[in-house]
mmCIF file of C-alpha atoms in Angstrom:
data_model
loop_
_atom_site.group_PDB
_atom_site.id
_atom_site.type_symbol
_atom_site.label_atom_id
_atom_site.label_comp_id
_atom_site.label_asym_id
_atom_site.label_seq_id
_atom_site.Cartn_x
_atom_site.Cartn_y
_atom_site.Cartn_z
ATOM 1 C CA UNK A 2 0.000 0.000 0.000
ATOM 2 C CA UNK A 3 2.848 2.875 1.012
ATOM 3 C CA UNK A 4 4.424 1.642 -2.781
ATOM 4 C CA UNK A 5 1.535 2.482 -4.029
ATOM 5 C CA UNK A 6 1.191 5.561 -2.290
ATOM 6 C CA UNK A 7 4.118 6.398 -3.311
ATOM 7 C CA UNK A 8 4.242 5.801 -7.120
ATOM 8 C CA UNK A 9 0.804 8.108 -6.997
ATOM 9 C CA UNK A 10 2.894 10.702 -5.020
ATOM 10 C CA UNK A 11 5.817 10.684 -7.586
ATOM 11 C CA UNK A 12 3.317 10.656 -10.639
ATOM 12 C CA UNK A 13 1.086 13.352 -9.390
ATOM 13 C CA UNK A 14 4.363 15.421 -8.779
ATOM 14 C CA UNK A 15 5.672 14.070 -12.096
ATOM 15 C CA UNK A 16 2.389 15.902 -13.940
ATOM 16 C CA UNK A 17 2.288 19.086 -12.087
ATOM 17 C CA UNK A 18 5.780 20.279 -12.234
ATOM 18 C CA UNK A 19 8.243 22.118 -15.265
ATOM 19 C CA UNK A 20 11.274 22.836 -12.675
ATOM 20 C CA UNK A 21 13.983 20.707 -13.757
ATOM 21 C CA UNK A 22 15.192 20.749 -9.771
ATOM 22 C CA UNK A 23 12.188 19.157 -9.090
ATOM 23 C CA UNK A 24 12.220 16.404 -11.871
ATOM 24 C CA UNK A 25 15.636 15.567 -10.575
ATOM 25 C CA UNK A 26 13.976 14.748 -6.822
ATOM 26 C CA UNK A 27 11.534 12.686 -8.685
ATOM 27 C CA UNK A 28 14.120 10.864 -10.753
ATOM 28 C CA UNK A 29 16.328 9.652 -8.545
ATOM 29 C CA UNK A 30 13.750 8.725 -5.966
ATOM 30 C CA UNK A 31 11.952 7.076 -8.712
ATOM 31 C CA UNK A 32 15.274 5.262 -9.402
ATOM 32 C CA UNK A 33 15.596 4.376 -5.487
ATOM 33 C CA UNK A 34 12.676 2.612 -5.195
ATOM 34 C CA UNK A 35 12.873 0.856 -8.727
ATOM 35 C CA UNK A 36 10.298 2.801 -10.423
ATOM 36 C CA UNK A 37 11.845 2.777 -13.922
ATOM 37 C CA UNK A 38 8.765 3.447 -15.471
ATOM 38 C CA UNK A 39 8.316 6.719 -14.077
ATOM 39 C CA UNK A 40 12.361 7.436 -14.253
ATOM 40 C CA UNK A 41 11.832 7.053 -18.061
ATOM 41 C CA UNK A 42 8.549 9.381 -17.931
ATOM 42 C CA UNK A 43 10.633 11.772 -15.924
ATOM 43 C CA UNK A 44 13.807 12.264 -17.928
ATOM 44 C CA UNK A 45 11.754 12.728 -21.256
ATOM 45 C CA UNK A 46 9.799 15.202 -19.395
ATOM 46 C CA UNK A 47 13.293 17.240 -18.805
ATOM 47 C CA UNK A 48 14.825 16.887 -22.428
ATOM 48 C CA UNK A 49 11.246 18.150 -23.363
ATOM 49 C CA UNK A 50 11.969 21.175 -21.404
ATOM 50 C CA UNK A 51 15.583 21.552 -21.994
ATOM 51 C CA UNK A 52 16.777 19.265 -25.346
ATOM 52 C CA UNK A 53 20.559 20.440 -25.290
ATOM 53 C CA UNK A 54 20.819 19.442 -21.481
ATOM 54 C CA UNK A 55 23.762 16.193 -21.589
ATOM 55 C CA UNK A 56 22.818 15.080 -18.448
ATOM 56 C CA UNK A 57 19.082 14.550 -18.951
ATOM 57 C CA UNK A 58 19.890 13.082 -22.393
ATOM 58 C CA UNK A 59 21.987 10.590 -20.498
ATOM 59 C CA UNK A 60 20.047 10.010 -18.471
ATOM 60 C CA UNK A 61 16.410 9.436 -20.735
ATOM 61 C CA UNK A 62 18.714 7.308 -23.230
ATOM 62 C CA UNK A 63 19.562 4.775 -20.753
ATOM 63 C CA UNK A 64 15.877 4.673 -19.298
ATOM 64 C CA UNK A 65 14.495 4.492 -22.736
ATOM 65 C CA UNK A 66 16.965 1.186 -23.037
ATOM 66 C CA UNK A 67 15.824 0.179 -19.839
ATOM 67 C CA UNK A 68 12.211 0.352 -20.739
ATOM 68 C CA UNK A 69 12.545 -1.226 -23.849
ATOM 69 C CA UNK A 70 11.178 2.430 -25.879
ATOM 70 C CA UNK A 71 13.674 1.594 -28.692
ATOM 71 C CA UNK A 72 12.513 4.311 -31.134
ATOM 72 C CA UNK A 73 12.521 6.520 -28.547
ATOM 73 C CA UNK A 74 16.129 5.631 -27.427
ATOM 74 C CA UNK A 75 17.343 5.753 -31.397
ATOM 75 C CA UNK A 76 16.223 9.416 -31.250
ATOM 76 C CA UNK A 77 18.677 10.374 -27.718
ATOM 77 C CA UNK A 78 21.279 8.359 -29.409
ATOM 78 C CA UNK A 79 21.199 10.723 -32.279
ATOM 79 C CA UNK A 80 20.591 13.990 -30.709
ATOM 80 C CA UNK A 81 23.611 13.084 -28.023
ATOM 81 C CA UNK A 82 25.782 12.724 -30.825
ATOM 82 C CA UNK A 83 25.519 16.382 -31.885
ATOM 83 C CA UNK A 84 25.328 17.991 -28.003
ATOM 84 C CA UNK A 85 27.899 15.840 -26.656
ATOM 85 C CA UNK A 86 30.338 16.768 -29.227
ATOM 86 C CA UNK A 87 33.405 14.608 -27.606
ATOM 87 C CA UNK A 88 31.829 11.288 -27.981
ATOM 88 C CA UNK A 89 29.496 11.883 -31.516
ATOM 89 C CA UNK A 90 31.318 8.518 -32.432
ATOM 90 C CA UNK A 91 30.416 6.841 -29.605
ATOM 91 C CA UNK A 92 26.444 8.031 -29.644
ATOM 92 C CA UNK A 93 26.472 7.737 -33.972
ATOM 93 C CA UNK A 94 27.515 3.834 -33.357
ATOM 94 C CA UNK A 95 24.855 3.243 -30.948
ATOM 95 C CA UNK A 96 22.132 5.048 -32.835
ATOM 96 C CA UNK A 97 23.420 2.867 -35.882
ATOM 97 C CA UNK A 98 23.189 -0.454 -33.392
ATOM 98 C CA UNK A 99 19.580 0.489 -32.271
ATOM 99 C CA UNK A 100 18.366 1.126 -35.675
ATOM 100 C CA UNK A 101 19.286 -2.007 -37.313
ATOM 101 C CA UNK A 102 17.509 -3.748 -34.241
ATOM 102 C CA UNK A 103 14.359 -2.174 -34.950
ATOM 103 C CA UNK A 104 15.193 -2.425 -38.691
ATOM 104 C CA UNK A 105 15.165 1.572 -39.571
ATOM 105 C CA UNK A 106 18.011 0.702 -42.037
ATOM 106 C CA UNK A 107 17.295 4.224 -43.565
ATOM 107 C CA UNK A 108 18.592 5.299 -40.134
ATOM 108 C CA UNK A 109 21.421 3.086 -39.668
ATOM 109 C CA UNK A 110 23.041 4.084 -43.468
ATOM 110 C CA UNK A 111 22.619 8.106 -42.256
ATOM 111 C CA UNK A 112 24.674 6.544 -38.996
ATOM 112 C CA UNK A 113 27.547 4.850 -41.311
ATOM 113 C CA UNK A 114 27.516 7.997 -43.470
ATOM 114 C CA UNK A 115 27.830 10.456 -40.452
ATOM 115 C CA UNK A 116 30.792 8.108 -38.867
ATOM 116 C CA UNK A 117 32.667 7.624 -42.308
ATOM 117 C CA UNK A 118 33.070 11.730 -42.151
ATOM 118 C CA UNK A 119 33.982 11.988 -38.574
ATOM 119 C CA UNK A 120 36.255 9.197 -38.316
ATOM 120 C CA UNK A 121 37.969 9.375 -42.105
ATOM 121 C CA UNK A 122 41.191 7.371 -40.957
ATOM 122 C CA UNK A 123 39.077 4.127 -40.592
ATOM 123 C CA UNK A 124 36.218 5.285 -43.351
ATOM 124 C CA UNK A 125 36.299 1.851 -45.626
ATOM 125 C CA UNK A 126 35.032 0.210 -42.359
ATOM 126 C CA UNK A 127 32.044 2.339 -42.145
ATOM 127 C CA UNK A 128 31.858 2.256 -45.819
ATOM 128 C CA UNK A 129 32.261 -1.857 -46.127
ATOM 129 C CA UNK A 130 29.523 -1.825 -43.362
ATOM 130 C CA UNK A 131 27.061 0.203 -45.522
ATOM 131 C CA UNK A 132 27.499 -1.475 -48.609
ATOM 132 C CA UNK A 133 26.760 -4.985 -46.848
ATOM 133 C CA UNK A 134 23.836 -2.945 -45.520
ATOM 134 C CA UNK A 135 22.496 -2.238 -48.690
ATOM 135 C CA UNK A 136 23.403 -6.271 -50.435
ATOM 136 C CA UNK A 137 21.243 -7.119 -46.762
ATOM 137 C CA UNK A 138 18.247 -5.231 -48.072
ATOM 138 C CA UNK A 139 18.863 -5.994 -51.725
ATOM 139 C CA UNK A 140 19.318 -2.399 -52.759
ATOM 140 C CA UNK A 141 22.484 -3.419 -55.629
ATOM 141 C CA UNK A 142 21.780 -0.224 -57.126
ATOM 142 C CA UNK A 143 23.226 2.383 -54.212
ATOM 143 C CA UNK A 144 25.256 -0.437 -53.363
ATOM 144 C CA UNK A 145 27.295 -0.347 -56.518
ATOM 145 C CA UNK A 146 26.729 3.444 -57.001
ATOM 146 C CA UNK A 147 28.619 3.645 -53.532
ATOM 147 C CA UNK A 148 31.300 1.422 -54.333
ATOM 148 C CA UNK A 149 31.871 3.205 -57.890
ATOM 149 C CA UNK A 150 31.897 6.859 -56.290
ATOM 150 C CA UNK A 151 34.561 5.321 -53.611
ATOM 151 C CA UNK A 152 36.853 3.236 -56.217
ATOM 152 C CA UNK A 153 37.011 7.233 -57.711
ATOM 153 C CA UNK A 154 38.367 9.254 -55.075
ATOM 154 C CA UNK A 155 39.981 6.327 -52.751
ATOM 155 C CA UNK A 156 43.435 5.603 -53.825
ATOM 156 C CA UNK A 157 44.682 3.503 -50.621
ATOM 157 C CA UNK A 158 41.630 1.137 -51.420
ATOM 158 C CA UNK A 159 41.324 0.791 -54.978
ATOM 159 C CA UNK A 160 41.540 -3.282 -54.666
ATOM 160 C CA UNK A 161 39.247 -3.491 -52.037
ATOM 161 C CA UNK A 162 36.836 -1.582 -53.508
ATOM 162 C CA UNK A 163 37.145 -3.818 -56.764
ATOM 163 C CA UNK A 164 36.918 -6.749 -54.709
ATOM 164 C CA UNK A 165 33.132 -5.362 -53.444
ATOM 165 C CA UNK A 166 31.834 -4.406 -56.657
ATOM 166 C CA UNK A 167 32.425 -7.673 -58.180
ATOM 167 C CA UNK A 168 30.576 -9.127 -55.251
ATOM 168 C CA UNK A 169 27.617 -6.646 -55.790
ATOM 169 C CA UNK A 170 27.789 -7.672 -59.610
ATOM 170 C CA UNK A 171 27.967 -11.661 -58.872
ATOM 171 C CA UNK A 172 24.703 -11.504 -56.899
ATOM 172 C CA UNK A 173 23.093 -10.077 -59.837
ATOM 173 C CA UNK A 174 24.666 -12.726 -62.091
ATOM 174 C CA UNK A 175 26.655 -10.553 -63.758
ATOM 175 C CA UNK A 176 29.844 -12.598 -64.370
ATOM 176 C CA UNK A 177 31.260 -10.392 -67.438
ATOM 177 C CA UNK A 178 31.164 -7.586 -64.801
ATOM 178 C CA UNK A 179 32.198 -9.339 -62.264
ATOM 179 C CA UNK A 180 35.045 -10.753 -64.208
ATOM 180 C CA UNK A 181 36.363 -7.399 -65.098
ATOM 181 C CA UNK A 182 36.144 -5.643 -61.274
ATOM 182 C CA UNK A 183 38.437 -8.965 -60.350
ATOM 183 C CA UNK A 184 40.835 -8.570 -63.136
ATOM 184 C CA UNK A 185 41.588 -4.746 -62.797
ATOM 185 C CA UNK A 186 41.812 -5.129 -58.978
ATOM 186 C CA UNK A 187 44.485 -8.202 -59.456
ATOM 187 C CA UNK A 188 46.065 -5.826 -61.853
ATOM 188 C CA UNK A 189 46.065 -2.967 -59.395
ATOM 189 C CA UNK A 190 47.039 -4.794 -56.532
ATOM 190 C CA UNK A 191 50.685 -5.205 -55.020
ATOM 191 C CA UNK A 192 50.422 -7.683 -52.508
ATOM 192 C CA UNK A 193 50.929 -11.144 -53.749
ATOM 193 C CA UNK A 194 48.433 -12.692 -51.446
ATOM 194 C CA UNK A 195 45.551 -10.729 -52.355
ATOM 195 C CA UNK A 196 47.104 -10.955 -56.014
ATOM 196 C CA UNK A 197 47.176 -14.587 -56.153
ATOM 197 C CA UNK A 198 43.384 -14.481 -54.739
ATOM 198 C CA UNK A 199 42.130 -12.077 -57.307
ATOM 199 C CA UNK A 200 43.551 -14.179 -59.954
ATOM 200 C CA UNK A 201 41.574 -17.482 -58.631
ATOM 201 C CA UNK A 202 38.618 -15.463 -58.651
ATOM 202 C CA UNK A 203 38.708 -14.083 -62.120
ATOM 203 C CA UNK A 204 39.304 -17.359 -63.294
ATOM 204 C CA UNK A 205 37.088 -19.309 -61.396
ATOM 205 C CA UNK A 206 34.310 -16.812 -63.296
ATOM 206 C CA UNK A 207 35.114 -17.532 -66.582
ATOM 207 C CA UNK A 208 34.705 -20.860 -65.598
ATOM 208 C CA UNK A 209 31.301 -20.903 -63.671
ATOM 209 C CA UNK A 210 30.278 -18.740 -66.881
ATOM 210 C CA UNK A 211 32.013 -21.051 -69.445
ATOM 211 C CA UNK A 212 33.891 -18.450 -71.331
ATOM 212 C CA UNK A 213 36.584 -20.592 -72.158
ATOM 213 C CA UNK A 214 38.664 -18.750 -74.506
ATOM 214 C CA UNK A 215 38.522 -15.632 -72.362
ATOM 215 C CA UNK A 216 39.863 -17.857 -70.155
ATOM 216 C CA UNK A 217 43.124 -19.106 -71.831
ATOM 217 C CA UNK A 218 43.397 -15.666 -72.484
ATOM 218 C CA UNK A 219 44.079 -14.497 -69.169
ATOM 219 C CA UNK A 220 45.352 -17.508 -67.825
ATOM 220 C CA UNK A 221 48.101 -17.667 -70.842
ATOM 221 C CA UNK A 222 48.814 -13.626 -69.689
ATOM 222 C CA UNK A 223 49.946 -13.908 -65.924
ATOM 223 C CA UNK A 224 49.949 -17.480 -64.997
ATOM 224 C CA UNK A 225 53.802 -17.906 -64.491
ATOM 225 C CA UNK A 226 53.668 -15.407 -61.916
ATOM 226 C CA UNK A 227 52.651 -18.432 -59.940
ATOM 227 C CA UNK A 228 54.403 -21.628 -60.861
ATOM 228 C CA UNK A 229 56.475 -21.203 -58.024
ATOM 229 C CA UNK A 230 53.888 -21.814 -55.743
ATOM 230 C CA UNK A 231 52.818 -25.486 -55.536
ATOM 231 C CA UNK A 232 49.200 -24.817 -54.650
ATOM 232 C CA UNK A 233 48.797 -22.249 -57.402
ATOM 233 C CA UNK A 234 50.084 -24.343 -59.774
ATOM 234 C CA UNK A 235 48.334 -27.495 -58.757
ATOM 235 C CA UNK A 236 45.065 -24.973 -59.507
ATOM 236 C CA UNK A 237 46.638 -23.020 -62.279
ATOM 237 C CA UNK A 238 46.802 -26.800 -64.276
ATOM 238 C CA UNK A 239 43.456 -27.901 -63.296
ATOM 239 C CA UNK A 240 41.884 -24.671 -64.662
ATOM 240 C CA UNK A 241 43.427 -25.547 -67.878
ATOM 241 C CA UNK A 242 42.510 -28.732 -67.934
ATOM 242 C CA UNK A 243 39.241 -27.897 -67.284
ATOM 243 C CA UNK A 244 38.798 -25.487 -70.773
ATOM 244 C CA UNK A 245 38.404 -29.286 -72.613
ATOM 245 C CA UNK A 246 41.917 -27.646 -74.557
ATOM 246 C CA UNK A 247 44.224 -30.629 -73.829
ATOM 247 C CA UNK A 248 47.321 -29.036 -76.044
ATOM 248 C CA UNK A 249 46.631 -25.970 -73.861
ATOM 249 C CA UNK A 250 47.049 -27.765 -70.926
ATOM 250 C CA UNK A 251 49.717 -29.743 -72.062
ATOM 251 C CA UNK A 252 51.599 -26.604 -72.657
ATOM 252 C CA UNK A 253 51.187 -25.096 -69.100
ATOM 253 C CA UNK A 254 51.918 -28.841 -67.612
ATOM 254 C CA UNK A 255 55.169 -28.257 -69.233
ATOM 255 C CA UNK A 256 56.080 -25.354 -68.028
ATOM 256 C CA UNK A 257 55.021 -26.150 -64.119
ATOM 257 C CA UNK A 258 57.258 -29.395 -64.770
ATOM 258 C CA UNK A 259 60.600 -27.007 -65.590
#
């Protein structure tokens, strides 16, 4: 009966008052005696008042978590990451969390975009993340416009960005595409790992798709780049093997034997 008494005691004074004073009294005795309802109705009540206050924001983001008033919670995440200036990474990644939990992927790109600015060193992160947003909600058009724009004006990640847009194009089916992304980013590459993985992939394309003589082609072009390495080799001969050219293959077995 006195909890009772009390939650109508806190309410009442909840409804009747604007001083933010006040609404702190009522908070934190809300909080004391585990009345997280009306702690959530109380801090709104403040940022209402007073929307550029940090410490009611704080405070009515992690009572909006605690009462489960997700959309609510997506909206403090947002607005703390332009008042509390310091930590706008911090409050952009978990507005971007909370909006791909309630799937408001609209929300969570303007998150990735926002980060990718703020935080330019590590950009292709936020970037890989958005483009694997749009694949997830099979929007291949502003994935691939993304990755295009990027493969522009990104030098450092030229390969990477190859290596994305001939995923985007492969989901569509679109191994002459896809094909081509693989081949300039092996050709634009410098590592030999990543070179040697570029050049499985643009062959193993012109397989699935049957383009055989495409594939001599590029095979006959930059496959001794490899014969040193027994795996590569072992692959290199059974991708000419498997073109149905046995003089073809013959010729490469030849040169993997020397």
């Amino acid at each position: 009966e006195l909890i009772k008494q009390m939650r109508k005691i806190l309410l009442d004074s909840l409804n009747s008052t604007t001083n933010l004073n006040t609404l702190k009294d009522i908070y934190n005795e809300s909080l004391s005696m585990a009345f997280v309802d009306i702690a959530y109705k109380t801090a709104m009540k403040a940022v209402s008042i007073k929307n550029d206050d940090l410490f009611w924001l704080k405070q009515a983001y992690a009572q909006a978590l605690a009462t489960q008033h997700y959309q609510d919670a997506q909206k403090l995440s947002y607005r703390l990451s332009k008042v509390d200036k310091n930590n706008s990474l911090k409050w952009l990644n978990e507005y971007y969390n909370i909006s791909v939990a309630i799937k408001d992927y609209t929300s969570a790109s303007k998150a990735l975009k926002e980060m990718a600015i703020i935080d330019s060193q590590h950009s292709f992160t936020y970037y890989k993340k958005l483009v694997d947003l749009y694949m997830y909600v099979k929007d291949y058009n502003s994935a691939l416009n993304l990755v295009q724009n990027l493969y522009k004006t990104d030098t450092v990640n030229k390969s990477k960005w190859l290596d994305l847009m001939a995923n985007i194009y492969l989901s569509q089916k679109d191994y002459s595409n896809a094909f081509n992304a693989y081949k300039e980013a092996f050709l634009v590459e410098k590592n030999l790992s990543k070179r040697k993985e570029y050049f499985k992939k643009s062959l193993e394309i012109l397989l699935w798709s049957k383009k055989y003589d495409d594939l001599k082609t590029f095979l006959d072009s930059y496959y001794k780049e490899f014969l040193t390495d027994p795996e590569m080799a072992k692959f290199i001969l059974k991708t000419a093997l498997a073109t149905g050219d046995p003089k073809f293959a013959y010729k490469i077995a030849l040169e993997i034997k020397q």
